[in-house]
Coordinates of C-alpha atoms in Angstrom, one line a residue:
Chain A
X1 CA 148.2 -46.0 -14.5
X2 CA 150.4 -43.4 -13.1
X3 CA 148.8 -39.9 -12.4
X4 CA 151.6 -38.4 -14.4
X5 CA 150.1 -39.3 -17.7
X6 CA 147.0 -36.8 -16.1
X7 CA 144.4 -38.3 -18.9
X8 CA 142.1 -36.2 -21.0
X9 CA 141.2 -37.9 -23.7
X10 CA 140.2 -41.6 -24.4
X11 CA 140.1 -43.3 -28.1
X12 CA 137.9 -45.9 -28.3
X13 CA 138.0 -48.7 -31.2
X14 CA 134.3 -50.3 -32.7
X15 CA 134.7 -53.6 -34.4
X16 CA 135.7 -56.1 -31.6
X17 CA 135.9 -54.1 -28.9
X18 CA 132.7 -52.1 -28.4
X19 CA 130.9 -54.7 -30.0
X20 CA 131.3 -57.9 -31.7
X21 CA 129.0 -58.2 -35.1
X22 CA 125.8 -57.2 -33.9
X23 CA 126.6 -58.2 -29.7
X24 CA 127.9 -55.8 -28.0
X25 CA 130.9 -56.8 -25.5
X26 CA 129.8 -57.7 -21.8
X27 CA 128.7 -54.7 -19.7
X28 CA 130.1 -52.3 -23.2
X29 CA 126.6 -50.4 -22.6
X30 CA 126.6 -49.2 -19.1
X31 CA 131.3 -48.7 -19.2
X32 CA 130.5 -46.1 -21.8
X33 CA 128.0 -44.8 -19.4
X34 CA 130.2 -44.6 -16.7
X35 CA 133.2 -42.8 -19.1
X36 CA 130.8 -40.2 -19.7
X37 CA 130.2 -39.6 -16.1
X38 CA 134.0 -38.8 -16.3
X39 CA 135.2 -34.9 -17.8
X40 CA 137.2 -37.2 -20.4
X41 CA 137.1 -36.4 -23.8
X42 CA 135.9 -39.2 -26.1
X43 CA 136.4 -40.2 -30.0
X44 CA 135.6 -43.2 -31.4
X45 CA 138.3 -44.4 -34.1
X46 CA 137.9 -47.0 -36.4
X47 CA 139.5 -48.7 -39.2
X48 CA 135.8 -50.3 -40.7
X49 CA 136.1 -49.6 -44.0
X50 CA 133.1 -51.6 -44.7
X51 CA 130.6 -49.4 -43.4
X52 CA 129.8 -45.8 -44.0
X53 CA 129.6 -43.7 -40.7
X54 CA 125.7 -43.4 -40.5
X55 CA 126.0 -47.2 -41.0
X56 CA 128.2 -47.0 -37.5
X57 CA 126.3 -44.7 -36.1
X58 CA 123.1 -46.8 -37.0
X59 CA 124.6 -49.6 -35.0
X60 CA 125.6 -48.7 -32.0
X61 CA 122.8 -46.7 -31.2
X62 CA 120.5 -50.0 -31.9
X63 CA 123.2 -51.9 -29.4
X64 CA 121.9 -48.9 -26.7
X65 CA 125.3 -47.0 -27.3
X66 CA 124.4 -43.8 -26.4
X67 CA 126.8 -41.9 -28.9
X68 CA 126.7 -39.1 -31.7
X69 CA 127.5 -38.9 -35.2
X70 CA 130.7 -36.6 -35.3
X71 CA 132.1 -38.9 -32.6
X72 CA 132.7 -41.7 -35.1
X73 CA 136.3 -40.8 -36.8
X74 CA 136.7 -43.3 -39.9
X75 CA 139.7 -44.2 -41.9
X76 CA 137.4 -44.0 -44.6
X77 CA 136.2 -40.6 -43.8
X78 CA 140.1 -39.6 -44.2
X79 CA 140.6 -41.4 -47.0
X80 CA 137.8 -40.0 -49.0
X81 CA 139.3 -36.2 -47.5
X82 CA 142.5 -37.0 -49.1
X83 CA 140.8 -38.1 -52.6
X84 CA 138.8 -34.5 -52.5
X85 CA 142.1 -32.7 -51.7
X86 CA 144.0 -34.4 -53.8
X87 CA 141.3 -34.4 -56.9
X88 CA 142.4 -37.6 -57.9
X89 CA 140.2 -40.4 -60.1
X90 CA 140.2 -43.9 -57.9
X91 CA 139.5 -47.2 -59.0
X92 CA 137.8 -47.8 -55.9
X93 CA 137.9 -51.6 -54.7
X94 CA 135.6 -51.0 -51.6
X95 CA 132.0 -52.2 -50.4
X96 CA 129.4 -51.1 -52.0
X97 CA 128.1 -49.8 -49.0
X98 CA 130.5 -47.7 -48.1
X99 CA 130.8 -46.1 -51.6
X100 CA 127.9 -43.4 -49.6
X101 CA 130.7 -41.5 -47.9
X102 CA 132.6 -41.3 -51.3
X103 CA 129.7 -39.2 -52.6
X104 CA 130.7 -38.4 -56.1
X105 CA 134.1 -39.1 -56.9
X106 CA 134.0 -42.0 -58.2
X107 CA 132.5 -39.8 -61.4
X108 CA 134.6 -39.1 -63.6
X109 CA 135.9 -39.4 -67.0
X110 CA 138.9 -41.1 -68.3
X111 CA 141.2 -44.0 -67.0
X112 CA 141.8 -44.0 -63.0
X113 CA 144.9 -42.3 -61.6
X114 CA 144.8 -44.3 -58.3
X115 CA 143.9 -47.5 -56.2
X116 CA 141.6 -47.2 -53.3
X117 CA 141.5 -50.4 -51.3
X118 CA 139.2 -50.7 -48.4
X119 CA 137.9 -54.0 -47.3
X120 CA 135.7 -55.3 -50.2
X121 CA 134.9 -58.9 -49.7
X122 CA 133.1 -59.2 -53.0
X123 CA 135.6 -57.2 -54.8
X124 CA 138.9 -59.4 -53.8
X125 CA 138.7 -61.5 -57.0
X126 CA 141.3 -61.9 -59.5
X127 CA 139.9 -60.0 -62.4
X128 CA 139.6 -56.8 -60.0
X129 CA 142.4 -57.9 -58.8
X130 CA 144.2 -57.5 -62.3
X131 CA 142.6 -54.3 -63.5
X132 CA 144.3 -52.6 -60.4
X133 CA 147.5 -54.2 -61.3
X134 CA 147.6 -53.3 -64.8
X135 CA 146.5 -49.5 -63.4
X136 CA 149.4 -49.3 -61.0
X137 CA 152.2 -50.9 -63.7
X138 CA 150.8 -48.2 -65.9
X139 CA 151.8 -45.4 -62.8
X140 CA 148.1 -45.4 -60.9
X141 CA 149.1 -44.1 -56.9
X142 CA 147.9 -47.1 -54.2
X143 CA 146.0 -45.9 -51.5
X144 CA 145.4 -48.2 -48.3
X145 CA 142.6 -47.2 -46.1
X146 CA 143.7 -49.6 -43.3
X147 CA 146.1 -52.5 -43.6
X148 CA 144.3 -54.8 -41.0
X149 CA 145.6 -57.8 -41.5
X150 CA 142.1 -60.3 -40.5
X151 CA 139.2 -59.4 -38.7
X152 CA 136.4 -62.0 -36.7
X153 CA 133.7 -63.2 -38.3
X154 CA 131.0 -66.0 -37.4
X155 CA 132.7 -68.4 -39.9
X156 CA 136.3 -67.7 -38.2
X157 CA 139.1 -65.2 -39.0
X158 CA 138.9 -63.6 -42.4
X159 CA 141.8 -61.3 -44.6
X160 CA 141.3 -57.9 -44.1
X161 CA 142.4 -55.2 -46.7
X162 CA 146.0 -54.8 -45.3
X163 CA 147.0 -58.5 -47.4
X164 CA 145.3 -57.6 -50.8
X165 CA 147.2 -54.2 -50.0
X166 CA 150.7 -56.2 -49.5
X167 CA 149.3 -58.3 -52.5
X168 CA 149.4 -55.3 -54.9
X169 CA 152.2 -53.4 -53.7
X170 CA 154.6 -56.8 -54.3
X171 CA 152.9 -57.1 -57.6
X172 CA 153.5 -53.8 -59.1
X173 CA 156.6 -52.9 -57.4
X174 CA 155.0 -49.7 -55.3
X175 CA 154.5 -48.4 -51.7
X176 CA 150.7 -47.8 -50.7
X177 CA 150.3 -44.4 -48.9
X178 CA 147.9 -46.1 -45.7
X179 CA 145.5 -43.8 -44.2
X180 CA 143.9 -45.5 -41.1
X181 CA 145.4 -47.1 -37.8
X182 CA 148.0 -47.8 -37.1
X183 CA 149.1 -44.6 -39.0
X184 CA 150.0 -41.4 -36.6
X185 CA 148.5 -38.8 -38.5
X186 CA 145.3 -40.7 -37.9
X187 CA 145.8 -41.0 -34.3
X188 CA 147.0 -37.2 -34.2
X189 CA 143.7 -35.8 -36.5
X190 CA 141.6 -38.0 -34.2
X191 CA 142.8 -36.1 -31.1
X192 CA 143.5 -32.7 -33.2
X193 CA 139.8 -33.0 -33.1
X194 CA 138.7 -33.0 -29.4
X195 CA 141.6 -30.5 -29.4
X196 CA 144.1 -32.5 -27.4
X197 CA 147.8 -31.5 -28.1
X198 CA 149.3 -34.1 -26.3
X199 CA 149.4 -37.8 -27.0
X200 CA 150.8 -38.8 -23.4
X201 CA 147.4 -37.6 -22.2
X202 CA 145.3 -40.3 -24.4
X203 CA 144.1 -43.8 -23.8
X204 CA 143.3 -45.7 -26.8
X205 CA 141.2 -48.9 -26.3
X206 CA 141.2 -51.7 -28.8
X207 CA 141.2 -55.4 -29.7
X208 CA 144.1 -55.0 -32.4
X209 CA 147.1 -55.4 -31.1
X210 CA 149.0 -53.5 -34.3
X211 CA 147.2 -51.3 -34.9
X212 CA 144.6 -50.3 -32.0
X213 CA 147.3 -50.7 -29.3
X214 CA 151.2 -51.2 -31.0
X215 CA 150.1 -47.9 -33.3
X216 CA 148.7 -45.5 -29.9
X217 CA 151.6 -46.9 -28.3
X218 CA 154.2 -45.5 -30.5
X219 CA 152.9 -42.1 -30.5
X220 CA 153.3 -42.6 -26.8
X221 CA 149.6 -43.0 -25.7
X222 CA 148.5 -45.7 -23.2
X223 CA 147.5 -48.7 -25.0
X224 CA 144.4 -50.9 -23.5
X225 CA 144.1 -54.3 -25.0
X226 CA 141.2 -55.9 -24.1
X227 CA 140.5 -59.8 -24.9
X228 CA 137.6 -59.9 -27.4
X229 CA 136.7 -59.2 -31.5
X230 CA 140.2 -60.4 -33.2
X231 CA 142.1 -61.0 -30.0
X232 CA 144.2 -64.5 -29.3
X233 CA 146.4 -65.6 -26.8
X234 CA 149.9 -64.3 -26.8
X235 CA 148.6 -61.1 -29.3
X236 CA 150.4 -59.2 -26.1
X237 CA 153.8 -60.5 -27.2
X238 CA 153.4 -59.3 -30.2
X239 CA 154.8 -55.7 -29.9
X240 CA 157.2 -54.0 -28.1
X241 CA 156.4 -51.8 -25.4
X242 CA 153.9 -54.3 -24.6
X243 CA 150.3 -53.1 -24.2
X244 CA 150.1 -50.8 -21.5
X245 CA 147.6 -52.6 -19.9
X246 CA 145.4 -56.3 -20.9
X247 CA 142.0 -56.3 -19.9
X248 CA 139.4 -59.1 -20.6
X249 CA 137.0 -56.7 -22.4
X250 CA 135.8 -52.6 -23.1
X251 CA 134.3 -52.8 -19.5
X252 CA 137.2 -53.6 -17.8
X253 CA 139.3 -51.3 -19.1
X254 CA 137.1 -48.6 -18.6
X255 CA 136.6 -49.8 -14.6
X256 CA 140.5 -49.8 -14.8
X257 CA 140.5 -45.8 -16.4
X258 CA 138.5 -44.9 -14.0
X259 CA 140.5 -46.1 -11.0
X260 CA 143.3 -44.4 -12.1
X261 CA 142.0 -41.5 -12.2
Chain B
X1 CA 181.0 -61.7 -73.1
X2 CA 184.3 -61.7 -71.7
X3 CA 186.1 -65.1 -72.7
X4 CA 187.4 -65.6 -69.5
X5 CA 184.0 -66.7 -68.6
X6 CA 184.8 -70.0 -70.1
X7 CA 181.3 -70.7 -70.7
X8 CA 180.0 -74.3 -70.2
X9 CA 176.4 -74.4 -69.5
X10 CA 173.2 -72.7 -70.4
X11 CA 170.1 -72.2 -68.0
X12 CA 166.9 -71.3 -70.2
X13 CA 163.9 -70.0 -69.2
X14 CA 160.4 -71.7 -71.0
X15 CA 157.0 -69.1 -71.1
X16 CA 158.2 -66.0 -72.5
X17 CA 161.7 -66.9 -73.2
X18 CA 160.9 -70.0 -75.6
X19 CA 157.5 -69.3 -76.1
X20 CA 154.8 -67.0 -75.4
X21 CA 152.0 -68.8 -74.4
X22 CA 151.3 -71.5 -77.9
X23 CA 153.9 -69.4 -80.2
X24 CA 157.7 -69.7 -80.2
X25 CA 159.4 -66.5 -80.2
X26 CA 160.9 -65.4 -83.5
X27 CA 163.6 -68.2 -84.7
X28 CA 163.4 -69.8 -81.4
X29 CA 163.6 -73.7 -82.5
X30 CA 166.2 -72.7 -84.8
X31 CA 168.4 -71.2 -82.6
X32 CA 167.7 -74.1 -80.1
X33 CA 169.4 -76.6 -83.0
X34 CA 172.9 -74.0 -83.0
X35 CA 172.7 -74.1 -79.6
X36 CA 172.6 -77.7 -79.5
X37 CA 175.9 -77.8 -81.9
X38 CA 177.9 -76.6 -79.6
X39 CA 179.5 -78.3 -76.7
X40 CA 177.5 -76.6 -74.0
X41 CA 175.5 -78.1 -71.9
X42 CA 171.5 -77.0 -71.4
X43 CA 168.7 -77.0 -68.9
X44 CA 165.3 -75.2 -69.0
X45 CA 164.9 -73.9 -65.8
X46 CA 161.2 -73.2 -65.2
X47 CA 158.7 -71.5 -62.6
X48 CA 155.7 -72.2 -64.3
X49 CA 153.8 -74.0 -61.5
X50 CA 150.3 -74.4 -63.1
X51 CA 152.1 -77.3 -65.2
X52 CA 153.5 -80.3 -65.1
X53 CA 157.0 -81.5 -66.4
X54 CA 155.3 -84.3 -68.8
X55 CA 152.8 -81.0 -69.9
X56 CA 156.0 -78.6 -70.3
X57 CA 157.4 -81.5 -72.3
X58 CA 154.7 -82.1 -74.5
X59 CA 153.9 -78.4 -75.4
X60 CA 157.6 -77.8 -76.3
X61 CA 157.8 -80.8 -78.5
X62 CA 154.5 -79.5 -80.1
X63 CA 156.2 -76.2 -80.9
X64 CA 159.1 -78.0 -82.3
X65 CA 161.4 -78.0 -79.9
X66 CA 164.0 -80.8 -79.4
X67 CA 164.4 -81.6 -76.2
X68 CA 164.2 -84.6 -73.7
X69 CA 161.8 -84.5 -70.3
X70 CA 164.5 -84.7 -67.6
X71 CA 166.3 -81.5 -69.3
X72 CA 162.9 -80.1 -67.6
X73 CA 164.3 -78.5 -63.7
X74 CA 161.3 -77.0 -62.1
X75 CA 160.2 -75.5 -59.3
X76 CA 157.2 -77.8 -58.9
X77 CA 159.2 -80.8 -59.0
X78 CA 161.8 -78.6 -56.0
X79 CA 158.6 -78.2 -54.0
X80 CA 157.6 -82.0 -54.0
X81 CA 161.2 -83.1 -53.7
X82 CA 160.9 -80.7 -50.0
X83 CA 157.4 -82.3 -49.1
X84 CA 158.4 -85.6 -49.8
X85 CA 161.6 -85.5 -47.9
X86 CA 160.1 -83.7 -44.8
X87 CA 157.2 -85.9 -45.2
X88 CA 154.7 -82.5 -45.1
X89 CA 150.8 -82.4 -44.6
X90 CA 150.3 -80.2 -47.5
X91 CA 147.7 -78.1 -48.0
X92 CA 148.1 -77.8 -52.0
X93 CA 147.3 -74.5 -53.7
X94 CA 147.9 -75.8 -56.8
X95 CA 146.5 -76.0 -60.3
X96 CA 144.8 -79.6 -60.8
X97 CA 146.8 -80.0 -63.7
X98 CA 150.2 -79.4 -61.5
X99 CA 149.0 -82.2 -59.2
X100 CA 150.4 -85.0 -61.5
X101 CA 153.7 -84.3 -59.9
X102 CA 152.6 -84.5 -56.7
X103 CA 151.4 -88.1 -56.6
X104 CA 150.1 -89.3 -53.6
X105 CA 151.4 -86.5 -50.9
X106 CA 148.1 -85.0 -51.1
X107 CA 146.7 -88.0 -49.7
X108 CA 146.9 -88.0 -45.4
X109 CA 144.8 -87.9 -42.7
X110 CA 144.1 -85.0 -40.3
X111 CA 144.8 -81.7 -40.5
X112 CA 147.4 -80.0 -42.9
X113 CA 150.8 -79.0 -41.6
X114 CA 151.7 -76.6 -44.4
X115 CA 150.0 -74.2 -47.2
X116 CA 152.1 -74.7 -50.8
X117 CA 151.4 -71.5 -53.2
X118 CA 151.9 -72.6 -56.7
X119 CA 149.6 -70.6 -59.6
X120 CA 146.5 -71.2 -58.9
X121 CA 144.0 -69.1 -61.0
X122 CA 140.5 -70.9 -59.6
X123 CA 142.0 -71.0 -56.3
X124 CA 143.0 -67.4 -55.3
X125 CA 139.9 -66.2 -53.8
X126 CA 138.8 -65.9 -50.3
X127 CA 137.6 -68.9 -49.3
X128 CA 140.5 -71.4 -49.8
X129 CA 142.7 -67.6 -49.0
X130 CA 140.8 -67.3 -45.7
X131 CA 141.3 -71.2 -45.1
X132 CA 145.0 -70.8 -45.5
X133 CA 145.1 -68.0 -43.3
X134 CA 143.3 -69.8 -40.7
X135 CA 145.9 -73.1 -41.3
X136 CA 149.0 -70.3 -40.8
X137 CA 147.8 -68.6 -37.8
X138 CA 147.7 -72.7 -36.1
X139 CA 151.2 -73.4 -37.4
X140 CA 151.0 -74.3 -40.5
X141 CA 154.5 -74.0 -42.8
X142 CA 154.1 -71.4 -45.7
X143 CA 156.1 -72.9 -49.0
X144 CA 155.8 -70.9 -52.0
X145 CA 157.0 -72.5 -55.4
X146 CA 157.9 -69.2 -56.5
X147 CA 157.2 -65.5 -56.1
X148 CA 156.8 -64.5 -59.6
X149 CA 155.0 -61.1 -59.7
X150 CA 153.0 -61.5 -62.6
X151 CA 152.9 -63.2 -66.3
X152 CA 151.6 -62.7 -69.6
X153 CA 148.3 -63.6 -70.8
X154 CA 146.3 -63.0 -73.8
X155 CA 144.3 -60.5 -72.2
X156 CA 146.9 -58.3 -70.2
X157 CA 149.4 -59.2 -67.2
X158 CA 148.0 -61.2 -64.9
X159 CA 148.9 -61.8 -60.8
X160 CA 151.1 -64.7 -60.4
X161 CA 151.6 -66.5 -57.3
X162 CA 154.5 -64.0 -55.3
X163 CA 151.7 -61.6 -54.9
X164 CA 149.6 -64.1 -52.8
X165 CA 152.5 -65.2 -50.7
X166 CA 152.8 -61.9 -49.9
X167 CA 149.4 -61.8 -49.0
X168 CA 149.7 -64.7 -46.9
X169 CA 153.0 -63.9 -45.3
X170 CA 151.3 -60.5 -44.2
X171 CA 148.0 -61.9 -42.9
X172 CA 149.6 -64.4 -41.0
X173 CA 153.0 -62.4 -39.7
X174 CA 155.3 -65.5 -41.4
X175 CA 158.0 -65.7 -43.8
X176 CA 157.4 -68.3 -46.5
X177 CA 160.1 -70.6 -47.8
X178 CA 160.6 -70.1 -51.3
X179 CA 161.3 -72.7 -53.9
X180 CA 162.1 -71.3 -57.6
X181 CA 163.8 -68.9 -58.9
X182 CA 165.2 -66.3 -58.3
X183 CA 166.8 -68.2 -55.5
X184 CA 170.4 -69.6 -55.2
X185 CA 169.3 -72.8 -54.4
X186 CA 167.2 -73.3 -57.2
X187 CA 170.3 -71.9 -59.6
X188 CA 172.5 -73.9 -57.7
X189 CA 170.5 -77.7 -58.0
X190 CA 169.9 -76.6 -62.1
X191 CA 173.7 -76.5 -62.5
X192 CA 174.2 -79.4 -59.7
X193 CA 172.0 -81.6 -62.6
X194 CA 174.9 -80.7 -65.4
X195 CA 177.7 -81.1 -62.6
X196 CA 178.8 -77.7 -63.4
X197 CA 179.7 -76.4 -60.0
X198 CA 181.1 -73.0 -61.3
X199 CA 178.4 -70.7 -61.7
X200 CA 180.5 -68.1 -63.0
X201 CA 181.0 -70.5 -66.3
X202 CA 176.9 -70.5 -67.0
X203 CA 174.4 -68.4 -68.3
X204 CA 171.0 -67.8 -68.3
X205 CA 168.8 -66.2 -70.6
X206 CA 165.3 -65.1 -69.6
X207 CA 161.9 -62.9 -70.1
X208 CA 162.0 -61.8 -65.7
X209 CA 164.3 -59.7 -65.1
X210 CA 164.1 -59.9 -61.2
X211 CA 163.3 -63.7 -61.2
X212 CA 165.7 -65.0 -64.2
X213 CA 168.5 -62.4 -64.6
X214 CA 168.5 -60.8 -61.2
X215 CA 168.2 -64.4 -59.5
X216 CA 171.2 -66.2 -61.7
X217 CA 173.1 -62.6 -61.5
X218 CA 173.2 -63.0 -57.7
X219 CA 175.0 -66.3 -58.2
X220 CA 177.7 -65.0 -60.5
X221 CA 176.4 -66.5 -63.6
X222 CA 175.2 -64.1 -67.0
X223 CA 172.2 -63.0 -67.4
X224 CA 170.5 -62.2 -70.7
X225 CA 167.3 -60.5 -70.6
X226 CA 165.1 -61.1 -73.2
X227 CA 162.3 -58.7 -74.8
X228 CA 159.7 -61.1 -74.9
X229 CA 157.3 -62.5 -72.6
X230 CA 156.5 -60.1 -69.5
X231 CA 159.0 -58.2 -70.9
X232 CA 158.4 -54.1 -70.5
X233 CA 159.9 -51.2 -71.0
X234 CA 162.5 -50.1 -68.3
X235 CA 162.5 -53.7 -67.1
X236 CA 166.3 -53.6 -67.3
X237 CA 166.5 -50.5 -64.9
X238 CA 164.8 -52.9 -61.6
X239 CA 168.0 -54.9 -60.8
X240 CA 171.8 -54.1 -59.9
X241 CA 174.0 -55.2 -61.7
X242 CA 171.9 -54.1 -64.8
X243 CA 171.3 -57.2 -66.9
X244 CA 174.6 -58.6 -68.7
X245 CA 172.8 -58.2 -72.1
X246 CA 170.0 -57.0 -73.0
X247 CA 168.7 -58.9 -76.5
X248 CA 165.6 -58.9 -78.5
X249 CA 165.0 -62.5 -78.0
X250 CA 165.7 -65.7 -77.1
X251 CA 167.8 -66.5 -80.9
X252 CA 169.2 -62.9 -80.6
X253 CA 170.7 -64.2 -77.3
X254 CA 171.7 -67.7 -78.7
X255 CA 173.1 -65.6 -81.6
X256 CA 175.4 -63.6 -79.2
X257 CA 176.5 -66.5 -76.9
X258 CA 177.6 -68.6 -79.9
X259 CA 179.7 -65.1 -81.1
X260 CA 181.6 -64.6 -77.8
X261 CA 182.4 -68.5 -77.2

């Protein structure tokens, strides 16, 4: 890395990078250790919609993450911002378990003015499906809170919210405002937070190509793509600039960070 | 209609055209008949893909329709034409009725080389979605029998199958092959099977205003959008050139083509 970029800050992706499902990656534990040794600022971004942030939080500290709560930046935790600001009325198609950081606005009375879709494996049915069609044709606002397009599980790559997203926008004819990575006003209120100005003085670490890596990337941050979670062979070809740097996992990277220093 | 058209032939959409569902529109078998005794020539042009021909057939006949099977084009029959000929591996997202036109192509060994979308109620969920995904991301061909956005059912619009291409396209960063309308070479095969190779001497008359009018538009020919069907208001306002008429339904539109000849 060239000493120019003079790094303060590093974003650091969950789901496939810091861990995969309830493993985390090899030697994950002690590189974050290490990072901390370091004066760089940390923030951990994420696009898990799934998942509340105590449920996050929860997690990696049972993995032996040593991390804190207002580290975790969510694209749900935005999205849910946006609702409250906004004072809208969302159908919302997410997990049940992350309906905790929605507190209460999904009281209210009257028909829904808006679509929330998160990723809500039990909720991507064809009657749910339908009802959020009919809302939309009838002038309901679409609200993405990440367009991943698949994520790893133990039976093999599953669809993330990003295709029921495309699925509803083609439908009803409408453009889906998208909250989470690769969006740059995520990547901007995630470093507006540890009070970084400059983007060229981030790192952002991720398995996701698009959206951990291609999205940093384009707001001029370094982009680390490390080989585990969602990666396959030839993901590096898939953007332009190519990933800063490809590393097999979170540890290297880090080792590689470090060195640069 | 300007009589320098020289109209000759006449491309008819079926659901929501013809019929809706087990109803013919208002006057619709009767203004079949005055079509019929004139010297044009006719073909129903159809993206209904949970059907097959012999099904179309027999429901039309049942409503009281005169009309013989091989004035049936549809995009199901298209689709297996393309497998057939390019001797395809087909993963078949079909309905089980629709598979009667597909004979025996479902029948191979080893893994499938390509994912056909057709309307597929019992099949769009996440399993056979995820498997499809899975299928893509080795290689597999995407082949959609048409992108219609939605249709009409007795209890509200429901997805049709362009929504799930879309979904698929996303997830898997390809670009399906489209069979049915609205594309030129579906128009162009329709008025191929009445040796009409003019399409500025044909019409077509239709409930979609993207798929039917928008589609035969494209090529030239006239469309007339009908209000029945998935018909809604504002419809006519989606597509440039607006619709060449704009008609009640399909008799209204028989009733005016007759006028102008």
């Amino acid at each position: 890395m060239s000493r120019s970029r003079n790094i303060q800050a590093v974003l650091i992706d969950l789901s496939g990078t810091l861990h995969v499902e309830n493993q985390a990656t090899p030697g994950a534990v002690e590189a974050l250790q290490r990072l901390r040794a370091t004066d760089l600022k940390l923030k951990f971004v994420t696009n898990t919609t799934k998942e509340s942030r105590r449920f996050l939080f929860d997690r990696l500290r049972q993995l032996g993450f040593k991390i804190d709560l207002d580290e975790i930046f969510t694209s749900l935790s935005a999205a849910c911002d946006l609702i409250k600001r906004e004072k809208l009325k969302p159908m919302l198609i997410v997990d049940d378990a992350a309906l905790e950081d929605f507190g209460d606005v999904s009281r209210f009375e009257g028909k829904p003015d808006s679509v929330v879709v998160g990723l809500a494996p039990e909720k991507f049915n064809r009657p749910c499906l339908n009802e959020a069609l009919r809302l939309l044709l009838d002038g309901a606002r679409l609200i993405a809170i990440h367009e991943g397009r698949y994520y790893k599980t133990s039976s093999g790559l599953s669809l993330g919210p990003g295709p029921f997203v495309k699925l509803l926008e083609y439908a009803a004819g409408v453009k889906a405002t998208v909250i989470g990575k690769p969006n740059a006003e995520f990547f901007q209120a995630a470093l507006k937070s540890l009070a970084i100005l400059d983007p060229h003085s981030a790192v952002m670490i991720g398995d996701d190509v698009r959206d951990d890596v291609g999205g940093a990337q384009q707001l001029n941050m370094a982009g680390y793509l490390v080989r585990t979670g969602k990666y396959r062979v030839g993901d590096e070809l898939k953007i332009e600039p190519k990933p800063f740097k490809i590393v097999d996992n979170f540890a290297s990277a880090v080792d590689n960070l470090i060195d640069s220093l």
